[in-house]
Coordinates of C-alpha atoms and ligand atoms in Angstrom, one line a residue:
X206 CA -44.4 9.6 22.4
X207 CA -40.8 8.3 21.8
X208 CA -41.8 4.8 22.7
X209 CA -44.8 4.8 20.5
X210 CA -42.7 6.3 17.7
X211 CA -40.1 3.7 18.0
X212 CA -42.7 0.9 17.8
X213 CA -44.3 2.6 14.9
X214 CA -41.0 2.9 12.9
X215 CA -39.5 -0.5 13.9
X216 CA -42.4 -2.9 14.3
X217 CA -40.2 -5.9 13.5
X218 CA -37.4 -5.2 15.8
X219 CA -37.8 -7.6 18.7
X220 CA -34.3 -7.5 20.2
X221 CA -32.9 -5.1 22.6
X222 CA -29.4 -3.6 22.8
X223 CA -28.9 -5.8 25.8
X224 CA -29.4 -8.9 23.7
X225 CA -26.4 -7.8 21.5
X226 CA -24.4 -6.8 24.6
X227 CA -24.5 -10.4 25.7
X228 CA -24.1 -11.8 22.3
X229 CA -20.9 -9.7 21.7
X230 CA -19.3 -9.5 25.2
X231 CA -16.2 -7.6 26.0
X232 CA -13.2 -9.4 24.6
X233 CA -11.1 -11.4 27.0
X234 CA -7.8 -9.8 26.3
X235 CA -4.6 -9.1 28.2
X236 CA -4.5 -5.7 29.7
X237 CA -3.4 -3.1 27.2
X238 CA -4.2 -5.2 24.2
X239 CA -5.8 -3.2 21.4
X240 CA -8.4 -4.3 18.9
X241 CA -8.3 -2.7 15.5
X242 CA -10.1 -3.2 12.2
X243 CA -9.8 -2.3 8.6
X244 CA -13.1 -1.2 7.1
X245 CA -12.7 -0.9 3.3
X246 CA -15.6 -0.5 1.0
X247 CA -15.8 -3.1 -1.8
X248 CA -15.3 -0.6 -4.6
X249 CA -13.0 -2.8 -6.7
X250 CA -10.1 -0.5 -6.2
X251 CA -7.6 -1.1 -3.5
X252 CA -4.9 1.5 -3.0
X253 CA -1.7 2.3 -1.1
X254 CA -3.7 4.3 1.4
X255 CA -5.6 1.1 2.3
X256 CA -2.4 -0.8 2.8
X257 CA -0.9 2.1 4.7
X258 CA -3.9 2.1 7.1
X259 CA -3.9 -1.7 7.3
X260 CA -0.2 -1.7 8.4
X261 CA -0.9 0.9 11.1
X262 CA -3.9 -1.2 12.2
X263 CA -1.7 -4.3 12.2
X264 CA 1.1 -2.8 14.1
X265 CA -1.1 -1.2 16.8
X266 CA -3.0 -4.5 17.3
X267 CA -0.1 -6.9 17.2
X268 CA 2.4 -4.9 19.1
X269 CA -0.1 -4.7 21.9
X270 CA -1.0 -8.4 21.7
X271 CA -4.5 -7.7 20.4
X272 CA -6.3 -8.8 17.2
X273 CA -7.0 -7.0 14.0
X274 CA -9.9 -7.9 11.8
X275 CA -11.4 -7.1 8.4
X276 CA -14.9 -5.7 8.1
X277 CA -16.4 -5.0 4.7
X278 CA -18.2 -1.7 4.7
X279 CA -20.8 -2.2 1.9
X280 CA -23.6 0.1 2.9
X281 CA -23.3 2.0 -0.3
X282 CA -24.9 -0.2 -2.9
X283 CA -23.9 2.0 -5.8
X284 CA -20.2 1.5 -5.2
X285 CA -20.3 -2.3 -4.7
X286 CA -18.3 -4.3 -7.2
X287 CA -18.3 -8.1 -7.8
X288 CA -15.1 -9.8 -6.6
X289 CA -14.0 -6.7 -4.6
X290 CA -13.7 -8.7 -1.4
X291 CA -11.3 -11.2 -2.8
X292 CA -9.3 -8.4 -4.3
X293 CA -9.0 -6.7 -0.9
X294 CA -8.1 -9.9 0.9
X295 CA -5.6 -11.2 -1.6
X296 CA -3.9 -7.8 -2.2
X297 CA -3.4 -7.2 1.4
X298 CA -2.2 -10.7 2.0
X299 CA 0.3 -10.3 -0.8
X300 CA 1.8 -7.4 1.1
X301 CA 1.9 -9.4 4.3
X302 CA -1.3 -8.3 6.0
X303 CA -3.2 -11.2 7.4
X304 CA -6.2 -10.6 9.6
X305 CA -6.8 -12.5 12.8
X306 CA -10.6 -12.3 12.4
X307 CA -13.4 -11.1 10.1
X308 CA -14.1 -11.6 6.5
X309 CA -11.8 -14.3 4.9
X310 CA -11.8 -16.1 1.6
X311 CA -13.6 -19.0 3.3
X312 CA -16.2 -17.0 5.1
X313 CA -16.3 -15.3 8.5
X314 CA -13.8 -16.1 11.2
X315 CA -14.5 -14.9 14.8
X316 CA -17.2 -14.4 17.3
X317 CA -18.2 -10.8 16.5
X318 CA -19.7 -11.3 13.1
X319 CA -21.3 -11.0 10.6
X320 CA -18.4 -8.9 9.4
X321 CA -20.1 -7.5 6.4
X322 CA -22.2 -4.4 7.1
X323 CA -25.0 -5.4 4.8
X324 CA -25.6 -8.5 6.9
X325 CA -26.0 -6.5 10.1
X326 CA -29.2 -4.7 9.3
X327 CA -31.0 -6.1 12.4
X328 CA -28.3 -4.8 14.7
X329 CA -28.4 -1.3 13.3
X330 CA -32.2 -1.3 13.4
X331 CA -32.1 -2.3 17.0
X332 CA -29.7 0.5 17.8
X333 CA -31.8 2.9 15.8
X334 CA -34.9 1.9 17.7
X335 CA -33.1 2.5 20.9
X336 CA -32.1 6.0 19.8
X337 CA -35.7 6.7 18.8
X338 CA -37.1 5.5 22.0
X339 CA -34.7 7.7 23.9
X340 CA -36.0 10.7 21.9
X341 CA -32.7 11.1 20.1
X342 CA -33.9 10.3 16.6
X343 CA -36.8 11.0 14.4
X344 CA -38.1 10.1 11.0
X345 CA -37.6 12.7 8.3
X346 CA -39.5 12.9 5.1
X347 CA -37.5 15.7 3.3
X348 CA -36.8 14.9 -0.3
X349 CA -33.6 15.7 -2.2
X350 CA -35.3 18.6 -3.9
X351 CA -36.4 20.1 -0.5
X352 CA -32.8 19.6 0.8
X353 CA -31.5 21.4 -2.3
X354 CA -33.9 24.2 -1.6
X355 CA -32.9 24.5 2.1
X356 CA -29.2 24.6 1.0
X357 CA -30.0 27.4 -1.4
X358 CA -31.7 29.4 1.3
X359 CA -28.9 28.8 3.7
X360 CA -26.4 30.0 1.2
X361 CA -28.4 33.2 0.8
X362 CA -28.7 33.6 4.5
X363 CA -24.9 33.0 4.8
X364 CA -25.3 30.2 7.4
X365 CA -23.8 26.7 7.5
X366 CA -25.5 24.2 5.2
X367 CA -27.2 21.1 6.5
X368 CA -30.3 19.9 8.3
X369 CA -30.2 21.3 11.8
X370 CA -31.9 23.6 14.3
X371 CA -34.8 25.6 12.8
X372 CA -34.0 24.3 9.4
X373 CA -34.8 20.8 10.6
X374 CA -38.6 21.1 10.2
X375 CA -39.4 17.4 10.6
X376 CA -38.1 17.5 14.2
X377 CA -41.4 19.0 15.2
X378 CA -43.7 16.6 13.4
X379 CA -46.4 15.2 15.7
X380 CA -47.0 11.5 16.0
X381 CA -50.2 11.9 14.0
X382 CA -48.5 13.8 11.3
X383 CA -45.8 11.1 11.1
X384 CA -48.4 8.4 11.0
X385 CA -50.2 10.1 8.1
X386 CA -47.1 10.4 6.1
X387 CA -46.2 6.8 6.8
X388 CA -49.7 5.7 5.8
X389 CA -49.3 7.7 2.6
X390 CA -46.3 5.6 1.9
X391 CA -43.8 8.4 2.0
X392 CA -40.2 7.3 2.2
X393 CA -38.3 8.3 5.3
X394 CA -34.9 8.4 6.8
X395 CA -34.0 8.3 10.4
X396 CA -32.2 11.4 11.7
X397 CA -30.3 12.0 14.8
X398 CA -31.9 14.7 16.9
X399 CA -28.7 16.5 17.7
X400 CA -28.4 18.3 21.1
X401 CA -25.0 19.7 20.3
X402 CA -23.9 23.3 20.1
X403 CA -21.2 24.1 17.6
X404 CA -20.2 27.1 19.7
X405 CA -18.9 24.7 22.3
X406 CA -15.4 23.4 21.6
X407 CA -14.2 20.3 23.3
X408 CA -10.7 19.0 23.8
X409 CA -10.2 15.8 22.0
X410 CA -7.1 13.5 22.0
X411 CA -6.3 11.9 18.7
X412 CA -3.8 9.0 18.8
X413 CA -1.8 10.6 16.0
X414 CA -2.5 14.3 16.3
X415 CA -2.5 14.6 20.0
X416 CA -4.9 17.1 21.6
X417 CA -7.1 18.9 19.1
X418 CA -10.2 21.2 19.4
X419 CA -13.4 19.7 18.2
X420 CA -16.7 21.6 18.0
X421 CA -19.9 19.9 19.0
X422 CA -22.1 18.6 16.3
X423 CA -25.5 20.1 15.7
X424 CA -26.4 18.4 12.5
X425 CA -29.4 16.1 12.4
X426 CA -27.5 13.7 10.2
X427 CA -29.2 10.7 8.6
X428 CA -28.5 7.5 10.6
X429 CA -30.6 5.2 8.6
X430 CA -31.2 5.7 4.9
X431 CA -34.7 5.2 3.4
X432 CA -33.9 1.6 2.7
X433 CA -33.2 1.0 6.4
X434 CA -29.4 0.7 5.8
X435 CA -27.3 2.9 8.0
X436 CA -24.9 5.6 6.9
X437 CA -21.2 5.2 7.6
X438 CA -21.6 7.5 10.6
X439 CA -24.0 5.2 12.4
X440 CA -22.8 1.9 11.0
X441 CA -19.2 2.3 12.3
X442 CA -20.4 3.5 15.7
X443 CA -22.6 0.4 16.1
X444 CA -20.0 -1.9 14.7
X445 CA -17.0 -0.6 16.5
X446 CA -19.0 -0.9 19.7
X447 CA -20.3 -4.4 19.3
X448 CA -17.1 -5.7 17.7
X449 CA -15.3 -4.2 20.7
X450 CA -12.8 -2.2 18.8
X451 CA -10.5 -0.1 20.9
X452 CA -8.6 1.8 18.3
X453 CA -9.9 3.2 15.0
X454 CA -7.4 4.1 12.3
X455 CA -8.8 6.0 9.4
X456 CA -8.0 8.8 7.0
X457 CA -8.0 12.4 7.9
X458 CA -11.0 13.0 5.7
X459 CA -13.1 11.7 8.6
X460 CA -11.9 14.5 11.0
X461 CA -14.6 16.8 9.8
X462 CA -17.4 14.5 10.7
X463 CA -15.8 13.3 14.0
X464 CA -18.2 15.5 16.0
X465 CA -21.1 13.5 14.6
X466 CA -19.4 10.3 15.7
X467 CA -18.7 11.6 19.1
X468 CA -22.3 12.6 19.6
X469 CA -23.6 9.2 18.3
X470 CA -21.4 7.4 20.8
X471 CA -22.6 9.7 23.5
X472 CA -26.2 9.3 22.7
X473 CA -25.9 5.5 22.5
X474 CA -24.3 5.6 26.0
X475 CA -21.2 3.8 24.7
X476 CA -17.6 4.4 25.4
X477 CA -15.9 5.6 22.2
X478 CA -12.8 4.0 20.8
X479 CA -9.5 5.9 20.4
X480 CA -9.4 7.5 17.1
X481 CA -6.2 7.8 15.0
X482 CA -6.6 10.0 11.9
X483 CA -3.8 9.3 9.5
X484 CA -2.5 12.0 7.2
X485 CA -3.0 11.8 3.4
X486 CA -0.4 10.3 1.2
X487 CA 1.1 13.1 -0.8
X488 CA 3.5 13.5 -3.6
X489 CA 5.5 16.4 -4.9
X490 CA 4.7 17.6 -8.4
X491 CA 6.3 20.7 -9.9
X492 CA 7.7 21.6 -6.5
X493 CA 4.2 21.5 -5.0
X494 CA 2.8 18.9 -2.6
X495 CA -0.5 17.4 -3.4
X496 CA -2.7 14.4 -2.5
X497 CA -2.1 11.2 -4.4
X498 CA -5.0 10.9 -6.8
X499 CA -6.7 7.8 -8.2
X500 CA -7.2 9.5 -11.5
X501 CA -3.7 11.0 -12.0
X502 CA -1.4 8.6 -10.2
X503 CA -1.2 5.0 -11.2
X504 CA 1.2 4.4 -8.3
X505 CA -1.7 4.9 -5.9
X506 CA -3.1 1.5 -6.9
X507 CA -1.6 -1.6 -5.2
X508 CA -1.9 -3.3 -8.6
X509 CA 0.9 -1.1 -9.8
X510 CA 3.4 -2.6 -7.4
X511 CA 2.2 -6.1 -8.1
X512 CA 2.6 -5.7 -11.8
X513 CA 6.0 -4.2 -11.6
X514 CA 7.0 -6.9 -9.3
X515 CA 7.9 -5.0 -6.2
X516 CA 8.8 -7.3 -3.4
X517 CA 6.2 -6.9 -0.6
X518 CA 9.0 -6.8 2.0
X519 CA 10.3 -3.6 0.2
X520 CA 6.9 -2.0 0.2
X521 CA 6.4 -2.7 3.9
X522 CA 9.8 -1.4 4.7
X523 CA 9.1 1.8 2.8
X524 CA 5.7 2.2 4.5
X525 CA 7.3 1.8 7.8
X526 CA 9.7 4.7 7.0
X527 CA 6.6 6.8 6.1
X528 CA 4.9 5.8 9.3
X529 CA 7.6 6.7 11.8
X530 CA 10.4 9.0 10.8
X531 CA 12.7 7.4 13.3
X532 CA 12.4 4.0 11.6
X533 CA 15.3 4.6 9.2
X534 CA 17.7 5.3 12.0
X535 CA 16.4 2.2 13.8
X536 CA 16.9 0.1 10.7
X537 CA 20.5 1.3 10.3
X538 CA 21.2 0.1 13.8
X539 CA 19.3 -3.1 13.4
X540 CA 19.8 -4.2 9.8
X541 CA 18.8 -7.8 10.4
X542 CA 15.8 -7.4 12.6
X543 CA 12.2 -7.8 11.3
X544 CA 10.2 -4.6 11.0
X545 CA 7.9 -6.1 13.5
X546 CA 10.5 -5.5 16.2
X547 CA 10.5 -1.8 15.7
X548 CA 8.7 0.0 18.5
X549 CA 6.1 1.7 16.3
X550 CA 4.1 4.5 17.8
X551 CA 1.0 6.1 16.4
X552 CA 1.8 9.3 18.1
X553 CA 5.0 9.5 16.1
X554 CA 3.2 9.6 12.8
X555 CA 3.1 12.7 10.8
X556 CA -0.2 14.6 10.9
X557 CA 0.6 16.9 8.0
X558 CA 0.9 14.5 5.1
X559 CA 3.1 11.6 4.4
X560 CA 5.2 12.3 1.4
X561 CA 5.3 9.4 -1.0
X562 CA 8.3 9.1 -3.3
X563 CA 8.8 6.3 -5.8
X564 CA 12.6 6.9 -6.0
X565 CA 12.8 6.5 -2.3
X566 CA 10.9 3.2 -2.5
X567 CA 13.3 2.1 -5.1
X568 CA 16.3 2.9 -3.0
X569 CA 14.8 1.0 -0.1
X570 CA 14.0 -1.9 -2.4
X571 CA 17.7 -2.1 -3.2
X572 CA 18.6 -2.3 0.4
X573 CA 15.9 -4.9 1.1
X574 CA 16.8 -7.1 -1.8
X575 CA 20.5 -7.2 -0.8
X576 CA 19.3 -9.0 2.3
X577 CA 17.4 -11.6 0.4
X578 CA 19.0 -14.8 -1.0
X579 CA 19.1 -15.5 -4.7
X580 CA 16.7 -18.3 -4.2
X581 CA 14.2 -16.1 -2.5
X582 CA 14.5 -13.5 -5.2
X583 CA 14.1 -16.0 -8.0
X584 CA 11.2 -17.8 -6.3
X585 CA 9.4 -14.5 -6.0
X586 CA 10.2 -13.7 -9.6
X587 CA 8.7 -17.1 -10.8
X588 CA 5.5 -16.3 -9.0
X589 CA 5.4 -12.8 -10.3
X590 CA 6.1 -13.8 -13.9
X591 CA 3.6 -16.6 -13.7
X592 CA 0.9 -14.0 -13.2
X593 CA 2.2 -11.1 -15.2
X594 CA 4.8 -12.0 -17.8
X595 CA 4.7 -15.5 -19.3
X596 CA 7.7 -14.8 -21.5
X597 CA 9.8 -13.9 -18.4
X598 CA 8.5 -17.0 -16.7
X599 CA 9.8 -19.2 -19.5
X600 CA 13.2 -17.6 -19.3
X601 CA 13.4 -17.8 -15.6
X602 CA 12.4 -21.4 -15.6
X603 CA 14.8 -22.4 -18.4
X604 CA 17.9 -20.6 -16.9
X605 CA 17.0 -21.0 -13.3
X606 CA 20.2 -22.7 -12.0
X607 CA 22.4 -20.3 -13.9
X608 CA 20.5 -17.3 -12.7
X609 CA 21.0 -18.3 -9.1
X610 CA 24.7 -17.9 -9.7
X611 CA 24.3 -14.9 -11.9
X612 CA 22.3 -13.0 -9.4
X613 CA 24.9 -13.8 -6.7
X614 CA 27.7 -11.9 -8.5
X615 CA 29.0 -9.1 -6.4
X616 CA 26.2 -9.5 -3.8
X617 CA 28.4 -11.0 -1.1
X618 CA 31.1 -9.3 1.0
X619 CA 31.2 -6.0 2.9
X620 CA 30.1 -3.8 0.0
X621 CA 27.5 -5.7 -1.9
X622 CA 26.1 -4.5 -5.2
X623 CA 22.7 -2.9 -4.9
X624 CA 21.4 -3.3 -8.4
X625 CA 18.1 -5.1 -7.8
X626 CA 14.8 -3.1 -7.4
X627 CA 11.8 -5.1 -8.6
X628 CA 11.0 -8.0 -11.0
X629 CA 10.6 -5.9 -14.2
X630 CA 13.8 -4.0 -13.5
X631 CA 15.7 -7.2 -12.7
X632 CA 14.5 -8.8 -15.9
X633 CA 16.0 -5.9 -17.8
X634 CA 19.1 -5.9 -15.6
X635 CA 19.8 -9.6 -16.4
X636 CA 18.5 -9.4 -19.9
X637 CA 22.0 -9.7 -21.4
X638 CA 22.2 -13.3 -20.1
X639 CA 19.4 -14.8 -22.3
X640 CA 20.1 -15.7 -25.8
X641 CA 16.4 -15.1 -26.6
X642 CA 16.0 -11.5 -27.8
X643 CA 19.6 -10.8 -27.1
X644 CA 20.9 -7.6 -28.6
X645 CA 24.1 -5.6 -28.5
X646 CA 22.7 -2.5 -26.8
X647 CA 25.7 -0.2 -26.3
X648 CA 28.3 1.1 -28.7
X649 CA 32.0 0.6 -28.3
X650 CA 33.7 3.0 -25.9
X651 CA 34.8 6.2 -27.8
X652 CA 38.5 5.5 -27.6
X653 CA 38.2 2.1 -29.2
X654 CA 37.9 2.1 -33.0
X655 CA 36.2 -0.7 -34.9
X656 CA 39.6 -1.8 -36.3
X657 CA 41.1 -1.9 -32.9
X658 CA 38.1 -3.7 -31.5
X659 CA 38.5 -6.4 -34.2
X660 CA 42.1 -7.0 -33.3
X661 CA 41.5 -6.9 -29.6
X662 CA 38.5 -9.4 -29.8
X663 CA 40.3 -11.8 -32.1
X664 CA 43.2 -12.0 -29.7
X665 CA 40.9 -12.3 -26.8
X666 CA 39.1 -15.2 -28.5
X667 CA 42.5 -16.9 -29.3
X668 CA 43.7 -16.7 -25.8
X669 CA 40.3 -17.5 -24.1
X670 CA 40.4 -20.3 -21.6
X671 CA 37.4 -21.2 -19.4
X672 CA 39.8 -22.5 -16.8
X673 CA 41.5 -19.2 -16.2
X674 CA 41.2 -17.8 -12.7
X675 CA 40.0 -14.2 -12.4
X676 CA 43.7 -13.1 -12.1
X677 CA 44.9 -15.1 -15.0
X678 CA 42.1 -13.7 -17.1
X679 CA 42.9 -10.2 -16.1
X680 CA 46.6 -10.7 -17.0
X681 CA 45.5 -11.7 -20.5
X682 CA 43.4 -8.5 -20.8
X683 CA 46.3 -6.5 -19.7
X684 CA 48.6 -8.1 -22.2
X685 CA 46.1 -7.4 -25.0
X686 CA 45.8 -3.8 -23.8
X687 CA 49.5 -3.1 -23.9
X688 CA 49.9 -4.8 -27.3
X689 CA 47.5 -2.5 -29.1
X690 CA 48.6 1.0 -28.2
X691 CA 46.5 1.1 -25.0
X692 CA 48.0 1.0 -21.6
X693 CA 47.3 -1.2 -18.6
X694 CA 49.1 1.3 -16.4
X695 CA 46.6 3.8 -15.2
X696 CA 49.1 6.0 -13.4
X697 CA 51.1 6.3 -16.6
X698 CA 47.9 7.0 -18.6
X699 CA 47.0 9.8 -16.3
X700 CA 50.5 11.3 -16.7
X701 CA 50.8 10.8 -20.4
X702 CA 47.4 10.4 -22.0
X703 CA 48.5 11.5 -25.4
X704 CA 50.9 8.7 -25.7
X705 CA 48.1 6.1 -25.8
X706 CA 44.9 5.4 -27.5
X707 CA 43.3 4.7 -24.2
X708 CA 43.6 2.6 -21.1
X709 CA 42.6 -0.9 -19.9
X710 CA 39.1 0.2 -19.0
X711 CA 38.5 1.0 -22.7
X712 CA 39.7 -2.4 -23.7
X713 CA 37.8 -4.3 -21.1
X714 CA 34.7 -2.3 -21.9
X715 CA 35.0 -3.3 -25.6
X716 CA 35.2 -6.9 -24.6
X717 CA 32.2 -6.4 -22.3
X718 CA 30.2 -4.9 -25.1
X719 CA 31.0 -8.0 -27.3
X720 CA 30.1 -10.5 -24.6
X721 CA 27.0 -8.9 -22.9
X722 CA 26.1 -6.2 -25.3
X723 CA 26.4 -3.5 -22.6
X724 CA 29.2 -1.2 -21.4
X725 CA 28.2 -2.0 -17.8
X726 CA 27.5 -5.2 -16.0
X727 CA 28.6 -7.1 -12.9
X728 CA 32.0 -8.7 -13.0
X729 CA 32.6 -10.0 -16.5
X730 CA 34.9 -12.9 -15.6
X731 CA 32.2 -14.2 -13.3
X732 CA 29.5 -13.9 -16.0
X733 CA 31.6 -15.8 -18.4
X734 CA 32.2 -18.6 -15.9
X735 CA 28.4 -19.1 -15.7
X736 CA 27.8 -18.6 -19.5
X737 CA 30.3 -21.2 -20.5
X738 CA 32.9 -21.0 -23.3
X739 CA 30.6 -21.7 -26.3
X740 CA 28.2 -19.0 -25.5
X741 CA 30.9 -16.5 -24.8
X742 CA 32.8 -17.1 -28.0
X743 CA 29.6 -17.2 -30.0
X744 CA 28.6 -13.8 -28.8
X745 CA 32.0 -12.4 -29.7
X746 CA 31.8 -14.0 -33.2
X747 CA 28.4 -12.4 -33.7
X748 CA 29.8 -9.1 -32.6
X749 CA 32.8 -9.4 -34.9
X750 CA 30.4 -10.0 -37.8
X751 CA 28.7 -6.7 -37.1
X752 CA 31.9 -4.7 -37.0
Ligands
LIG977 N1 -15.4 2.5 4.9 C1 -14.6 3.6 5.3 C2 -13.7 4.1 4.2 O1 -13.5 3.3 3.3 C3 -13.8 3.2 6.5 C4 -13.4 4.3 7.4 C5 -13.1 3.7 8.8 O2 -12.1 3.0 8.8 O3 -13.8 4.0 9.7 O4 -13.2 5.2 4.2

């Protein structure tokens, strides 16, 4: 009956599995090379979890000398969004993920395509026909209403929900009954005829979690929907087989349906890939850990990092620390190596949730940016501003040469300044330099009165010389300090604070406020060297007018 049933359900399928076995032969790879894939759905939202998974895929494949490819999993029509593929490809590319094969901006690349699930209907149908012929699948005509009713009864009876065992009435339909229903035009889905027993636990080795117990599946899950399109369960099994994937990396939300996938591989007679179930990205809120949520956490979206102008190197570096807890130690020992040299291991990944922390990302960003040249930083900022902030773009273009020097202040030597985090933050950080929208943000230090400030600044202006070395400049500040009831002798000030209005820090801070509008900045003499005399004196004049 199975053969007849298969022909009845799939009259148009004229290929066999063998045909596809030959069309998609085993890959010719070095021993130990692993093949991975990313299988995002084109929903129009690409998130940190996608990037995290992609980086794990990328590391597993490339560290082993194997390829990684992109497959678009678009079997759910309702979730499909125009332009989503470009978004996925471009966003991942932005963060340094480039696929060796699969869907690209210019079409498919590779011998194992088509790489979009909606284009693979024939292959799924052939595989489904094979299952049916083997007696492992049957058409089911239950409607959603009937399913709801079954669920209700199951709830009353206190048994597991789902279509299985004695609940799965359509298992027992005769060929004639099936024919009659088909003739009547009733829509049908194809279901797996499960042979599993959930009482039976099997040992299963997950690449991340190690050995875990998995119960056998007994659900007659839908493998083909009533439009002939497969469910995720079936599609990924067929694809991972014919695309010769060796290692699947996917979120832990798939652990619960793993028994289904194992049974499908078994029934198809195929060797299953290694599965690596990654832990969810979590965050701490009010002392509690919870999953990052699309609705509540804007930082889940990759767009968030692009907008704020995070450097992709920093995001990758951070994700590496989330992926393997020994990464940070390795980085300390190997500050100049590429992350790609780190011996990443899936089995060293956390299985209980990766704690995502923006502050930590910012700290890591600072370390990463210290290692970039000013040219690299500005070039990236130009690209960023071109997309996200036209006003910043104009400023960066106008002041480009000066900014190269400005950004360099204090970044050399043994203990470089680590002030730079991302583009928006850097724009704020160097905002004092631009005449456009310049504002005196901070007040004078407490110990400097307006009257004293006037005297100090006038004297500073009178003695100002652009040719002064840093030492000469500092001597002048000292002289001014001592001439106005402040002291340049810090020891003396500590001993005898009442004898003075304040110390040299107060005086130099007052000058700083007048020149850059802020109490804190990188080395003031260096800034003035770049700004030039006219701009420095103009600023001070303006400030004096306000006093
Ligand atoms: N399309 C699936 C998802 O977006 C992919 C899961 C997998 O990688 O197998 O979750």
